[in-house]
Amino acid sequence: MLSGSDTGIGHALAKHLDSLGFVVFAGVLNKDGPGAEELRRSCSQRLCVLQLDITSTTQVKEAYVTVSEKVQNAGLWGVVNNAGILGFPADGELLPMSTYRHCMEVNFFGAVEVSKTFLPLLRKSQGRLVNMSSMAGGIPLPRYAAYGASKAALSMFSGVMRQELSKWGVKVAAIHPSGFRTGIQGTAEQWDEQEKELMETLPADTRQAYGEEYLLGLRDYLLQLPSHCAPDLSPVLGAVLHALLARRPQGLYTPGKGAYVPLCIFCCLPLWVYDFF
């Protein structure tokens, strides 16, 4: 069972797992949206599309009932918490509290609720829990205070669950991809709305301190973001597949070119070296 299958990594993963013969429960934010329709059209009849807004306790419980009825006593082999949001990338002081709350609600609390709800099925099969975190969840990255904090919380949750669930044979992994071109970058309309809220909530002295030129430059940074992201998602798909199928999966995966380098610098060298880097 995986969440966030409408677009990006989740969508590609649902198709990939289906092509390998898995029975896939693909959770989507909109079961009538183009992503869900594409999955129904291009995948086998084994794939089941689930309406799953992970911030809705009702929808999480309904998804659990549907999956339980289909797997019955066999249990469920894997849960992949992939659904996530980026939020407007801006300095932590500039971001409205609503961005922090929304990132935590989706990226952390939603994933925790899905995990807690489906763990009885994973325990039956001694299966796998895979959480899609981010490079920003392991190292501090400027302009990602809200997103990074929510992903860091998810990574810590993964580590604790890995220790606690081992007594039942359930294995837990966190994925920390570098920059990949996915649906998480959002649409122009979504960014317009978030940028408007950011600008409207800024105190006058904060706005003056940063300057109009810098604030306008945030939009340019956002528009250039996809060009710095890798279009080939296969390293991430490979990492998730290994986490699901390997006899001894890793606790942490860092797919993406050089994704492990900043993490090594952050962990092994003085902080001023990392900050300079």
Coordinates of C-alpha atoms in Angstrom, one line a residue:
M1 CA 0.0 0.0 0.0
L2 CA 1.4 3.4 -0.9
S3 CA 0.2 6.9 -0.5
G4 CA 0.6 9.9 -2.9
S5 CA 0.2 7.9 -6.1
D6 CA -1.4 10.8 -8.1
T7 CA 1.9 12.1 -9.4
G8 CA 5.7 11.9 -9.2
I9 CA 7.4 9.2 -7.3
G10 CA 4.3 7.6 -6.0
H11 CA 2.7 7.4 -9.4
A12 CA 5.9 5.9 -11.0
L13 CA 6.3 3.5 -8.1
A14 CA 2.7 2.2 -8.4
K15 CA 3.2 1.5 -12.1
H16 CA 6.6 -0.1 -11.5
L17 CA 5.4 -2.4 -8.7
D18 CA 2.4 -3.4 -10.8
S19 CA 4.6 -4.2 -13.8
L20 CA 6.6 -6.5 -11.5
G21 CA 3.5 -8.5 -10.5
F22 CA 2.8 -6.9 -7.1
V23 CA -0.8 -6.4 -5.8
V24 CA -0.7 -2.6 -5.4
F25 CA -3.0 -0.5 -3.3
A26 CA -2.4 3.0 -4.7
G27 CA -3.7 5.7 -2.4
V28 CA -4.5 9.0 -4.2
L29 CA -5.6 12.4 -3.1
N30 CA -8.3 12.4 -5.8
K31 CA -9.7 9.1 -7.0
D32 CA -11.3 10.9 -10.0
G33 CA -8.2 12.9 -10.9
P34 CA -6.0 12.4 -14.0
G35 CA -3.3 10.5 -12.0
A36 CA -5.9 8.0 -10.7
E37 CA -7.4 7.6 -14.2
E38 CA -4.0 7.0 -15.7
L39 CA -3.2 4.2 -13.2
R40 CA -6.5 2.5 -13.9
R41 CA -5.9 2.8 -17.7
S42 CA -2.3 1.7 -17.8
C43 CA -2.0 -0.9 -14.9
S44 CA -3.3 -4.4 -14.5
Q45 CA -6.5 -5.3 -12.7
R46 CA -4.4 -6.2 -9.7
L47 CA -3.9 -2.6 -8.9
C48 CA -6.6 -1.0 -6.6
V49 CA -6.9 2.7 -6.5
L50 CA -7.8 4.0 -3.0
Q51 CA -9.2 7.4 -2.1
L52 CA -6.6 8.5 0.6
D53 CA -6.1 11.9 1.9
I54 CA -3.7 11.0 4.7
T55 CA -4.8 14.0 6.8
S56 CA -8.3 12.6 7.0
T57 CA -8.7 10.0 9.8
T58 CA -11.9 8.8 8.1
Q59 CA -10.2 8.1 4.8
V60 CA -7.2 6.3 6.4
K61 CA -9.6 4.0 8.3
E62 CA -11.7 3.4 5.2
A63 CA -8.5 2.5 3.3
Y64 CA -7.5 0.1 6.1
V65 CA -10.9 -1.7 5.9
T66 CA -10.7 -2.0 2.1
V67 CA -7.1 -3.4 2.3
S68 CA -7.9 -5.7 5.2
E69 CA -10.9 -7.3 3.3
K70 CA -8.7 -7.9 0.3
V71 CA -5.6 -9.4 2.0
Q72 CA -7.6 -11.1 4.8
N73 CA -5.3 -13.4 6.8
A74 CA -2.3 -13.0 4.5
G75 CA -1.5 -9.6 6.0
L76 CA 0.1 -6.8 4.0
W77 CA 3.7 -6.9 3.0
G78 CA 4.5 -3.2 2.7
V79 CA 3.4 0.3 3.4
V80 CA 5.2 3.1 1.6
N81 CA 4.4 6.6 3.1
N82 CA 5.2 8.6 0.0
A83 CA 2.5 11.4 0.1
G84 CA 4.1 14.8 0.9
I85 CA 4.1 18.5 0.2
L86 CA 7.0 21.0 -0.2
G87 CA 5.5 24.3 0.8
F88 CA 6.8 27.6 -0.5
P89 CA 10.7 27.5 -0.3
A90 CA 11.7 30.7 1.7
D91 CA 13.7 31.7 4.7
G92 CA 12.3 30.3 7.9
E93 CA 11.5 33.8 9.3
L94 CA 9.4 34.6 6.2
L95 CA 7.3 31.5 6.2
P96 CA 3.8 31.9 7.7
M97 CA 2.9 29.5 10.5
S98 CA 0.3 27.9 8.2
T99 CA 3.1 26.6 6.1
Y100 CA 4.8 24.9 9.1
R101 CA 1.5 23.4 10.2
H102 CA 0.6 22.2 6.8
C103 CA 4.0 20.5 6.2
M104 CA 3.8 18.8 9.6
E105 CA 0.2 17.7 9.1
V106 CA 0.9 16.0 5.7
N107 CA 4.6 15.0 5.9
F108 CA 4.7 13.8 9.5
F109 CA 1.3 13.4 11.2
G110 CA -0.3 11.9 8.1
A111 CA 2.5 9.4 7.7
V112 CA 2.3 8.5 11.4
E113 CA -1.4 7.9 11.3
V114 CA -1.1 5.7 8.2
S115 CA 1.7 3.7 9.8
K116 CA -0.2 3.2 13.1
T117 CA -3.3 2.2 11.3
F118 CA -1.7 -0.4 9.0
L119 CA 0.9 -1.9 11.4
P120 CA -1.4 -4.8 12.5
L121 CA -1.4 -6.0 8.9
L122 CA 2.4 -5.6 8.6
R123 CA 2.9 -7.5 11.9
K124 CA 1.0 -10.4 10.4
S125 CA 3.3 -10.7 7.5
Q126 CA 6.5 -9.5 9.2
G127 CA 6.5 -6.9 6.4
R128 CA 8.1 -3.6 5.6
L129 CA 7.4 0.1 6.5
V130 CA 9.1 2.5 4.1
N131 CA 9.0 6.3 4.7
M132 CA 9.8 8.7 2.0
S133 CA 11.7 11.4 3.8
S134 CA 14.2 13.8 2.0
M135 CA 17.8 14.9 2.0
A136 CA 16.4 18.0 3.8
G137 CA 15.2 15.7 6.6
G138 CA 18.8 14.7 7.4
I139 CA 20.7 18.0 6.9
P140 CA 19.8 21.6 7.3
L141 CA 19.2 23.3 3.9
P142 CA 18.4 27.0 3.6
R143 CA 14.8 27.9 2.6
Y144 CA 13.5 24.5 3.7
A145 CA 12.8 25.1 7.4
A146 CA 9.2 24.0 7.3
Y147 CA 9.7 21.1 4.9
G148 CA 13.0 20.0 6.4
A149 CA 11.6 20.0 9.9
S150 CA 8.6 17.9 8.9
K151 CA 10.8 15.4 7.1
A152 CA 13.4 15.3 9.9
A153 CA 10.5 14.4 12.2
L154 CA 9.5 11.6 9.8
S155 CA 13.1 10.3 9.7
M156 CA 13.3 10.2 13.5
F157 CA 10.0 8.4 13.6
S158 CA 11.4 5.9 11.1
G159 CA 14.4 5.3 13.3
V160 CA 12.5 4.7 16.4
M161 CA 10.0 2.4 14.7
R162 CA 12.9 0.4 13.2
Q163 CA 14.1 -0.3 16.7
E164 CA 10.7 -1.0 18.3
L165 CA 9.2 -3.1 15.6
S166 CA 12.2 -5.4 15.1
K167 CA 10.9 -7.8 17.8
W168 CA 8.0 -8.7 15.4
G169 CA 10.3 -9.0 12.4
V170 CA 8.9 -5.8 10.8
K171 CA 11.7 -3.8 9.0
V172 CA 11.6 -0.1 8.6
A173 CA 13.5 2.1 6.2
A174 CA 13.7 5.8 5.5
I175 CA 14.5 7.1 2.0
H176 CA 16.4 10.4 1.7
P177 CA 16.4 11.3 -2.0
S178 CA 18.3 14.2 -3.4
G179 CA 16.5 16.6 -5.8
F180 CA 14.2 14.8 -8.3
R181 CA 11.6 16.3 -10.6
T182 CA 8.3 15.2 -9.1
G183 CA 4.8 16.6 -8.6
I184 CA 5.8 17.9 -5.2
Q185 CA 7.1 21.1 -6.9
G186 CA 3.4 22.0 -7.4
T187 CA 1.7 24.2 -10.0
A188 CA 2.0 27.9 -10.7
E189 CA -1.5 28.5 -9.2
Q190 CA -0.5 26.8 -5.9
W191 CA 2.6 28.9 -5.7
D192 CA 0.7 32.1 -6.5
E193 CA -1.6 31.4 -3.6
Q194 CA 1.2 30.6 -1.1
E195 CA 3.3 33.5 -2.2
K196 CA 0.4 35.9 -1.7
E197 CA -0.1 34.6 1.8
L198 CA 3.6 34.9 2.6
M199 CA 3.7 38.5 1.4
E200 CA 0.5 39.5 3.2
T201 CA 1.7 38.2 6.6
L202 CA 5.1 39.8 6.6
P203 CA 5.6 42.5 9.2
A204 CA 6.8 45.8 7.7
D205 CA 10.2 45.7 9.5
T206 CA 10.9 42.2 8.3
R207 CA 10.0 43.1 4.8
Q208 CA 12.4 46.1 5.0
A209 CA 15.2 44.0 6.5
Y210 CA 15.1 41.5 3.6
G211 CA 14.3 44.0 0.8
E212 CA 11.9 43.8 -2.1
E213 CA 14.6 42.6 -4.5
Y214 CA 15.3 39.5 -2.3
L215 CA 11.6 38.8 -1.8
L216 CA 10.9 38.9 -5.5
G217 CA 14.0 36.6 -6.1
L218 CA 12.3 33.9 -4.1
R219 CA 9.9 33.4 -7.0
D220 CA 12.8 33.1 -9.5
Y221 CA 14.4 30.5 -7.2
L222 CA 11.2 28.5 -7.2
L223 CA 10.8 28.7 -11.0
Q224 CA 14.4 27.5 -11.5
L225 CA 14.0 24.6 -9.0
P226 CA 12.8 21.9 -11.4
S227 CA 15.8 22.6 -13.7
H228 CA 18.2 21.5 -10.9
C229 CA 16.2 18.3 -10.2
A230 CA 16.9 15.0 -11.9
P231 CA 14.1 13.8 -14.2
D232 CA 15.0 10.1 -13.9
L233 CA 13.3 8.6 -10.9
S234 CA 14.8 5.1 -11.2
P235 CA 17.3 5.6 -8.4
V236 CA 14.4 6.3 -5.9
L237 CA 12.3 3.4 -7.3
G238 CA 15.3 1.1 -6.9
A239 CA 15.9 2.2 -3.3
V240 CA 12.2 1.6 -2.4
L241 CA 12.2 -1.8 -4.1
H242 CA 15.4 -2.8 -2.2
A243 CA 13.8 -1.7 1.1
L244 CA 10.7 -3.8 0.3
L245 CA 12.4 -6.9 -1.0
A246 CA 15.9 -7.3 0.4
R247 CA 16.5 -9.8 3.1
R248 CA 18.4 -7.2 5.1
P249 CA 17.2 -3.8 4.0
Q250 CA 19.1 -0.7 5.0
G251 CA 17.7 1.6 7.6
L252 CA 18.5 4.7 5.4
Y253 CA 18.8 5.1 1.6
T254 CA 20.2 8.1 -0.1
P255 CA 19.3 7.8 -3.8
G256 CA 20.5 10.5 -6.2
K257 CA 23.8 11.6 -7.4
G258 CA 26.0 12.7 -4.5
A259 CA 23.1 12.7 -2.0
Y260 CA 25.3 11.1 0.6
V261 CA 28.1 13.7 0.4
P262 CA 26.4 16.6 2.3
L263 CA 25.2 14.1 4.9
C264 CA 28.8 12.8 5.4
I265 CA 30.1 16.4 5.7
F266 CA 27.4 17.3 8.2
C267 CA 27.9 14.2 10.3
C268 CA 31.7 13.9 10.3
L269 CA 33.1 17.4 10.2
P270 CA 32.7 20.5 12.3
L271 CA 29.4 22.4 11.7
W272 CA 31.2 25.5 10.4
V273 CA 32.6 23.3 7.5
Y274 CA 29.1 22.2 6.6
D275 CA 27.7 25.7 6.8
F276 CA 30.5 27.0 4.5
F277 CA 29.9 24.1 2.2

